Structures are given as C-alpha cells and as structure tokens.
Short mmCIF file of C-alpha atoms and ligand atoms in Angstrom, two decimals:
data_model
loop_
_atom_site.label_atom_id
_atom_site.label_comp_id
_atom_site.label_asym_id
_atom_site.label_seq_id
_atom_site.Cartn_x
_atom_site.Cartn_y
_atom_site.Cartn_z
CA UNK A 821 0.34 0.01 0.35
CA UNK A 822 1.12 3.66 -0.77
CA UNK A 823 0.14 6.63 2.00
CA UNK A 824 0.00 9.78 0.27
CA UNK A 825 1.49 12.48 3.03
CA UNK A 826 2.63 15.69 1.95
CA UNK A 827 2.80 15.18 -1.55
CA UNK A 828 4.91 11.50 -2.14
CA UNK A 829 4.00 8.32 -1.12
CA UNK A 830 5.30 6.16 1.12
CA UNK A 831 5.26 1.62 2.13
CA UNK A 832 3.11 1.39 5.44
CA UNK A 833 6.92 0.33 6.59
CA UNK A 834 7.65 4.48 5.49
CA UNK A 835 4.15 6.20 6.25
CA UNK A 836 5.63 8.06 9.59
CA UNK A 837 4.96 11.01 10.93
CA UNK A 838 6.64 13.22 14.03
CA UNK A 839 5.70 12.81 17.04
CA UNK A 840 5.59 16.43 17.48
CA UNK A 841 2.68 16.54 15.61
CA UNK A 842 -0.15 17.96 16.46
CA UNK A 843 -2.32 15.66 16.17
CA UNK A 844 -0.78 13.13 17.57
CA UNK A 845 -0.38 15.44 20.28
CA UNK A 846 -3.98 16.53 20.50
CA UNK A 847 -6.01 15.42 18.22
CA UNK A 848 -5.21 18.59 16.71
CA UNK A 849 -6.37 17.96 13.25
CA UNK A 850 -9.32 16.65 11.48
CA UNK A 851 -10.64 13.69 8.90
CA UNK A 852 -12.95 12.68 7.05
CA UNK A 853 -13.99 8.54 6.27
CA UNK A 854 -14.64 8.68 2.05
CA UNK A 855 -15.61 5.29 -0.18
CA UNK A 856 -14.51 4.34 -3.24
CA UNK A 857 -17.30 2.22 -5.74
CA UNK A 858 -15.86 1.13 -8.90
CA UNK A 859 -13.14 3.69 -9.01
CA UNK A 860 -15.32 6.78 -8.57
CA UNK A 861 -14.70 8.31 -5.09
CA UNK A 862 -18.29 8.53 -3.81
CA UNK A 863 -19.54 12.22 -2.46
CA UNK A 864 -16.09 13.66 -2.93
CA UNK A 865 -16.55 17.14 -3.30
CA UNK A 866 -19.42 17.08 -0.05
CA UNK A 867 -16.70 15.19 2.15
CA UNK A 868 -14.08 17.48 1.28
CA UNK A 869 -16.41 20.56 1.08
CA UNK A 870 -17.11 19.39 5.20
CA UNK A 871 -13.85 18.91 5.71
CA UNK A 872 -12.89 22.87 5.13
CA UNK A 873 -16.27 23.53 7.15
CA UNK A 874 -14.44 21.31 10.15
CA UNK A 875 -11.30 23.30 8.95
CA UNK A 876 -12.61 26.38 9.46
CA UNK A 877 -14.69 25.32 12.82
CA UNK A 878 -10.87 24.94 14.38
CA UNK A 879 -8.44 27.65 12.87
CA UNK A 880 -6.26 25.24 10.53
CA UNK A 881 -4.42 26.77 7.43
CA UNK A 882 -5.70 24.15 5.53
CA UNK A 883 -2.69 23.81 3.05
CA UNK A 884 -4.31 22.35 -0.60
CA UNK A 885 -6.75 23.98 -2.56
CA UNK A 886 -10.27 22.17 -1.53
CA UNK A 887 -9.53 21.07 -6.05
CA UNK A 888 -6.09 19.67 -5.51
CA UNK A 889 -7.34 17.69 -2.20
CA UNK A 890 -10.40 16.28 -5.01
CA UNK A 891 -7.10 15.45 -7.39
CA UNK A 892 -4.66 14.23 -4.37
CA UNK A 893 -7.13 11.85 -3.12
CA UNK A 894 -8.36 10.46 -6.79
CA UNK A 895 -5.01 9.87 -7.11
CA UNK A 896 -3.90 8.25 -4.04
CA UNK A 897 -6.24 5.59 -5.00
CA UNK A 898 -5.17 5.34 -8.74
CA UNK A 899 -0.98 4.93 -7.40
CA UNK A 900 -2.57 1.81 -5.05
CA UNK A 901 -5.52 0.54 -8.04
CA UNK A 902 -8.20 1.22 -5.76
CA UNK A 903 -11.35 0.54 -7.25
CA UNK A 904 -13.52 -0.44 -4.40
CA UNK A 905 -12.40 0.39 -0.97
CA UNK A 906 -12.24 3.23 2.18
CA UNK A 907 -10.28 6.36 2.11
CA UNK A 908 -9.58 8.09 5.21
CA UNK A 909 -8.34 11.54 4.42
CA UNK A 910 -6.56 13.47 7.68
CA UNK A 911 -5.10 16.96 7.76
CA UNK A 912 -3.29 17.76 10.89
CA UNK A 913 -2.42 20.75 12.40
CA UNK A 914 1.40 20.13 11.71
CA UNK A 915 4.45 20.06 13.91
CA UNK A 916 5.87 22.09 16.56
CA UNK A 917 6.94 22.02 20.46
CA UNK A 918 5.21 19.97 23.37
CA UNK A 919 2.95 23.07 24.25
CA UNK A 920 -0.32 23.02 23.03
CA UNK A 921 -0.27 26.69 20.92
CA UNK A 922 -1.27 26.26 17.54
CA UNK A 923 0.75 28.80 16.57
CA UNK A 924 3.77 27.00 16.49
CA UNK A 925 3.47 24.26 14.60
CA UNK A 926 4.43 25.76 10.59
CA UNK A 927 2.34 23.90 8.52
CA UNK A 928 -0.73 21.19 8.62
CA UNK A 929 -0.01 17.63 7.14
CA UNK A 930 -2.55 16.15 4.96
CA UNK A 931 -2.49 12.47 4.80
CA UNK A 932 -4.08 9.98 2.72
CA UNK A 933 -4.86 5.84 2.78
CA UNK A 934 -6.85 4.16 0.85
CA UNK A 935 -7.59 1.27 1.69
CA UNK A 936 -9.98 -2.64 1.54
CA UNK A 937 -12.85 -1.89 3.49
CA UNK A 938 -13.93 -4.03 6.53
CA UNK A 939 -17.82 -4.39 6.55
CA UNK A 940 -19.60 -5.47 9.25
CA UNK A 941 -20.67 -8.61 9.34
CA UNK A 942 -23.11 -9.49 6.88
CA UNK A 943 -26.31 -10.77 9.63
CA UNK A 944 -25.96 -7.17 11.24
CA UNK A 945 -28.12 -5.85 7.35
CA UNK A 946 -29.91 -9.30 7.34
CA UNK A 947 -31.44 -9.64 10.40
CA UNK A 948 -30.24 -6.18 12.01
CA UNK A 949 -28.54 -4.79 14.37
CA UNK A 950 -29.23 -4.52 18.42
CA UNK A 951 -27.94 -1.23 20.33
CA UNK A 952 -27.86 0.12 23.12
CA UNK A 953 -28.03 3.67 25.54
CA UNK A 954 -24.76 4.56 26.49
CA UNK A 955 -23.97 6.18 29.96
CA UNK A 956 -21.24 8.83 28.29
CA UNK A 957 -23.28 12.13 27.06
CA UNK A 958 -22.59 13.69 23.65
CA UNK A 959 -20.14 16.64 23.63
CA UNK A 960 -21.69 19.57 23.74
CA UNK A 961 -22.17 21.92 20.92
CA UNK A 962 -20.69 24.87 22.73
CA UNK A 963 -17.81 22.82 23.74
CA UNK A 964 -16.92 20.63 21.34
CA UNK A 965 -19.60 20.55 18.31
CA UNK A 966 -19.82 17.92 16.94
CA UNK A 967 -20.43 18.45 13.71
CA UNK A 968 -16.90 19.02 13.62
CA UNK A 969 -14.98 15.77 12.23
CA UNK A 970 -11.87 16.31 14.74
CA UNK A 971 -9.26 13.54 15.02
CA UNK A 972 -10.14 13.79 19.16
CA UNK A 973 -12.72 11.20 19.06
CA UNK A 974 -12.24 10.00 22.37
CA UNK A 975 -15.71 10.36 23.63
CA UNK A 976 -16.76 8.26 20.27
CA UNK A 977 -14.85 5.93 22.22
CA UNK A 978 -15.30 6.08 25.50
CA UNK A 979 -19.20 5.14 23.92
CA UNK A 980 -17.94 2.80 22.20
CA UNK A 981 -16.47 1.07 25.11
CA UNK A 982 -20.07 1.36 26.22
CA UNK A 983 -21.73 -0.62 23.64
CA UNK A 984 -18.54 -3.14 23.52
CA UNK A 985 -19.25 -4.08 27.51
CA UNK A 986 -23.00 -4.93 26.88
CA UNK A 987 -22.08 -6.78 24.13
CA UNK A 988 -23.73 -4.70 21.73
CA UNK A 989 -21.34 -3.02 18.70
CA UNK A 990 -23.14 0.11 18.46
CA UNK A 991 -24.22 3.04 21.00
CA UNK A 992 -27.10 5.83 20.46
CA UNK A 993 -25.94 9.30 22.35
CA UNK A 994 -27.61 11.31 24.15
CA UNK A 995 -27.03 14.83 24.26
CA UNK A 996 -25.96 16.67 28.00
CA UNK A 997 -30.69 17.21 27.85
CA UNK A 998 -30.58 13.76 27.42
CA UNK A 999 -32.06 13.59 23.58
CA UNK A 1000 -30.71 11.71 21.13
CA UNK A 1001 -27.68 13.01 19.38
CA UNK A 1002 -25.65 10.10 17.01
CA UNK A 1003 -24.40 6.91 16.91
CA UNK A 1004 -20.37 7.27 17.54
CA UNK A 1005 -20.03 6.14 13.85
CA UNK A 1006 -23.20 6.28 12.31
CA UNK A 1007 -26.16 8.96 12.47
CA UNK A 1008 -29.24 7.09 13.44
CA UNK A 1009 -33.42 7.17 11.93
CA UNK A 1010 -36.49 6.40 12.84
CA UNK A 1011 -39.59 5.56 11.41
CA UNK A 1012 -42.98 6.73 12.29
CA UNK A 1013 -46.34 5.87 10.28
CA UNK A 1014 -44.53 6.46 7.50
CA UNK A 1015 -42.24 9.57 8.66
CA UNK A 1016 -39.46 9.85 8.56
CA UNK A 1017 -36.92 11.68 11.54
CA UNK A 1018 -33.63 12.35 12.49
CA UNK A 1019 -32.09 13.82 15.21
CA UNK A 1020 -31.05 17.62 14.64
CA UNK A 1021 -27.41 18.59 14.19
CA UNK A 1022 -27.86 20.83 17.56
CA UNK A 1023 -28.95 17.88 18.98
CA UNK A 1024 -25.05 16.81 18.78
CA UNK A 1025 -25.07 14.92 16.41
CA UNK A 1026 -22.74 15.36 12.72
CA UNK A 1027 -23.50 16.75 8.90
CA UNK A 1028 -23.36 12.99 8.03
CA UNK A 1029 -23.01 12.50 4.44
CA UNK A 1030 -25.10 9.33 4.18
CA UNK A 1031 -27.57 11.24 6.91
CA UNK A 1032 -28.18 14.04 4.43
CA UNK A 1033 -27.95 11.06 0.03
CA UNK A 1034 -30.39 9.02 2.84
CA UNK A 1035 -33.12 12.25 3.62
CA UNK A 1036 -32.75 13.69 -0.11
CA UNK A 1037 -34.13 9.68 -1.51
CA UNK A 1038 -36.35 9.54 1.06
CA UNK A 1039 -38.44 12.76 0.37
CA UNK A 1040 -37.48 11.49 -3.59
CA UNK A 1041 -39.96 8.39 -3.04
CA UNK A 1042 -42.40 10.69 -1.47
CA UNK A 1043 -41.62 10.06 2.24
CA UNK A 1044 -41.82 12.64 4.68
CA UNK A 1045 -38.33 13.40 6.54
CA UNK A 1046 -37.80 16.23 9.44
CA UNK A 1047 -35.01 16.60 11.24
CA UNK A 1048 -36.89 17.15 15.23
CA UNK A 1049 -35.59 15.98 18.90
CA UNK A 1050 -36.29 12.84 19.26
CA UNK A 1051 -36.32 10.85 23.31
CA UNK A 1052 -35.48 7.08 23.33
CA UNK A 1053 -38.69 7.01 24.56
CA UNK A 1054 -38.67 7.96 19.65
CA UNK A 1055 -36.94 4.86 19.57
CA UNK A 1056 -38.51 2.29 21.30
CA UNK A 1057 -41.65 2.83 20.01
CA UNK A 1058 -41.04 3.71 16.23
CA UNK A 1059 -41.96 1.83 13.27
CA UNK A 1060 -38.27 1.13 11.67
CA UNK A 1061 -34.95 2.11 12.82
CA UNK A 1062 -31.51 2.52 10.75
CA UNK A 1063 -28.36 3.43 10.98
CA UNK A 1064 -26.28 5.76 8.42
CA UNK A 1065 -22.44 5.90 8.22
CA UNK A 1066 -19.65 5.96 4.91
CA UNK A 1067 -18.64 2.20 6.32
CA UNK A 1068 -21.71 1.25 7.10
CA UNK A 1069 -24.06 2.69 4.38
CA UNK A 1070 -27.97 2.04 5.31
CA UNK A 1071 -27.96 -1.62 9.03
CA UNK A 1072 -31.48 -1.68 10.64
CA UNK A 1073 -31.90 -1.50 14.33
CA UNK A 1074 -34.15 -4.50 15.33
CA UNK A 1075 -33.45 -3.60 19.18
CA UNK A 1076 -32.18 -1.08 21.34
CA UNK A 1077 -32.41 -0.61 25.38
CA UNK A 1078 -34.13 -4.38 25.84
CA UNK A 1079 -37.06 -2.88 23.64
CA UNK A 1080 -38.43 -4.57 19.65
CA UNK A 1081 -38.74 -1.94 16.70
CA UNK A 1082 -41.33 -2.94 14.96
CA UNK A 1083 -41.75 -6.62 14.85
CA UNK A 1084 -39.00 -7.55 15.33
CA UNK A 1085 -36.99 -7.56 11.77
CA UNK A 1086 -35.94 -4.72 9.10
CA UNK A 1087 -38.18 -2.37 7.90
CA UNK A 1088 -40.03 -2.15 5.12
CA UNK A 1089 -38.99 1.16 4.54
CA UNK A 1090 -35.80 0.59 5.77
CA UNK A 1091 -35.37 -1.73 3.12
CA UNK A 1092 -36.42 0.31 0.34
CA UNK A 1093 -33.52 2.63 1.09
CA UNK A 1094 -30.96 0.31 0.87
CA UNK A 1095 -31.76 -0.92 -1.98
CA UNK A 1096 -32.01 3.08 -3.41
CA UNK A 1097 -28.42 3.38 -1.65
CA UNK A 1098 -26.97 0.68 -3.08
CA UNK A 1099 -28.39 2.21 -6.72
CA UNK A 1100 -26.15 4.65 -6.60
CA UNK A 1101 -22.91 3.46 -5.33
CA UNK A 1102 -23.14 0.54 -8.22
CA UNK A 1103 -21.63 1.62 -11.22
CA UNK A 1104 -21.24 0.28 -14.17
CA UNK A 1105 -19.08 0.27 -16.95
CA UNK A 1106 -15.10 0.60 -16.69
CA UNK A 1107 -13.54 1.86 -12.72
CA UNK A 1108 -12.36 4.93 -13.96
CA UNK A 1109 -10.58 6.17 -10.83
CA UNK A 1110 -13.22 9.95 -10.90
N1 PMP B 222 -21.40 9.96 13.26
C1 PMP B 222 -20.20 10.26 13.41
C2 PMP B 222 -19.49 10.99 14.86
C3 PMP B 222 -19.39 9.57 12.31
O1 PMP B 222 -17.80 9.04 12.45
C4 PMP B 222 -20.00 9.17 11.33
C5 PMP B 222 -19.07 8.68 9.77
N2 PMP B 222 -17.87 9.38 10.32
C6 PMP B 222 -20.88 9.50 10.87
C7 PMP B 222 -22.13 10.36 11.84
C8 PMP B 222 -21.58 9.36 9.62
O2 PMP B 222 -21.35 10.20 8.89
P1 PMP B 222 -20.79 9.99 7.51
O3 PMP B 222 -22.96 9.73 6.39
O4 PMP B 222 -20.78 11.07 6.29
O5 PMP B 222 -20.18 8.85 7.03
#
C-alpha cells in the first residue's frame, strides 16, 4: 500500500509522522472517511466541503486547495489500484512543540490512506443490529461541536467501549439534555407512521453525508423527512430504525435497550432506502478514477 503524506507516497512501513505533530499530541486535526465504488470516489466534493468546514471551525490553515485535495484523493486511489474501498483523509495541525499552542505549528500535514474496507458482517444487514444507549453523553456543541469531524474521537470511543461492554456493536449517544444525538460512528433514523425522523445537528449529530443522501432519497420517494429532537421513548416506539454512515451505508436496527423495534425485523422502508442507496453506489461500465 502507498500512503500519501504531503505530496509524496510512502510504503506502509515508511509512512510516519513526527511525535511532535499536534494531531498525535492533542488530537488537533480533522478527518474524513470516504468510499470508493468501482473507481469512483463517492460524494468526494461533499467530503472535501465538510473537511474545509471542520478546518474553518478549528482555525486550521489548509495547506492545499479544494481542487488539489480532490485530485490527491483520487490519485492516491489510482496509485494503489484501489477500485472499491475506504479512504481515510486526515489533516493534522502539523509539527509544533510540546505546548498546545497551534501557532507554533508551521504547516498542517495532509495524509491519505486508501485501503480495503472492513465491512460489517452480512448478518447485521440480514437480521438487524441490537444496540443500547450508553452513559457517556455526546460532547456539548458549546464545548466541542460534534459537527467538527476532529481527530479527537475520545467521546465516541468511550461510548463504543460502553456498547462493547454491553455486548453491542454500536451505541446510541444522548446529549446532556437527554435527547438522542447519534451513534459513535453513524447517524440514527427512525420511521413512524410512514414519516422519517433524524436528530438535528443542534442535538449533537454529525452533518453526515450518508444522512443527507438518505434524506434526499426518502423525499424523492415521497416520504416526509424532518429533524426534530428525539427521545429514547421515540426510538423505542418507532416502526423502524436504521443507522447511516459512509462505511456502514444503511444498517437496520431491531432492538434498542432490550425493546423490540417494530416487528423485530428490518423494516420495509429501511429496505427500500437500502436498495435506493445501492443503486447510487453501483456504477456500471469500466472503472475510471474520478
Ligand atoms: N457520526 C459520526 C460521529 C461519525 O464518525 C460518522 C462517520 N464519519 C457519521 C456520523 C456518519 O457520517 P457519514 O455519513 O458522513 O460517514
């Protein structure tokens, strides 16, 4: 595998960053997780847009333009002959000293890793996930806005540990007011009486790119979609529930905190949306890098 760092490619063994990089010392940086399907990088523009929005929020000076980053991402996939996989694009604050002052970091670093994807097991999609809410609440947006896709994922990791301890793969995170925010690496949706609901960004959800795509797909199919605050009660009494994310795509949820959702099987609208989503990612023709 060839890994892109600041304009050059390195082997896996040689792809290294300084121990003085503030991405490592403080989690000071931002990232994106992107899919490539059949030689086409899915929603690349949207991912680079979100990366720039994260950079703006943390006052990180991007060392490359939007167009240069798009090109570097596609080039890294081509360099690796990767047609289907997962791309991790990160921008660290760069090398500084041991103090936390970001002004001491001269230049941000760009790293692009294009790898095979570790998919969720097929049975999660066939039978649906069983998940739990966890004690760790989502970061306050007034402290560290969850809309910023930062390299500091400890909030999510703590929730993931709590989910794992409960024997689950994913966790529903609530915000400090008790409203549903999102999962550790996915957004959450419910369906009730034919309408679709997902928490608003102000509740502590990431502006998920799969989330947006699914909202568009639902509306195109005539399903009303809105973003109200949701409680655990709303989840428990939903007809259907599913999670969305770049890696997971759309995963049905059939049990939350021991409560069976709907009839305990992946829902009909969830299945319809999965199919609609797959029709966007399945590309015919020869793989070309774009
Ligand atoms: N929430 C969090 C916390 C995430 O890390 C992710 C995955 N990057 C998502 C939601 C889903 O976002 P997307 O659909 O853009 O992958």
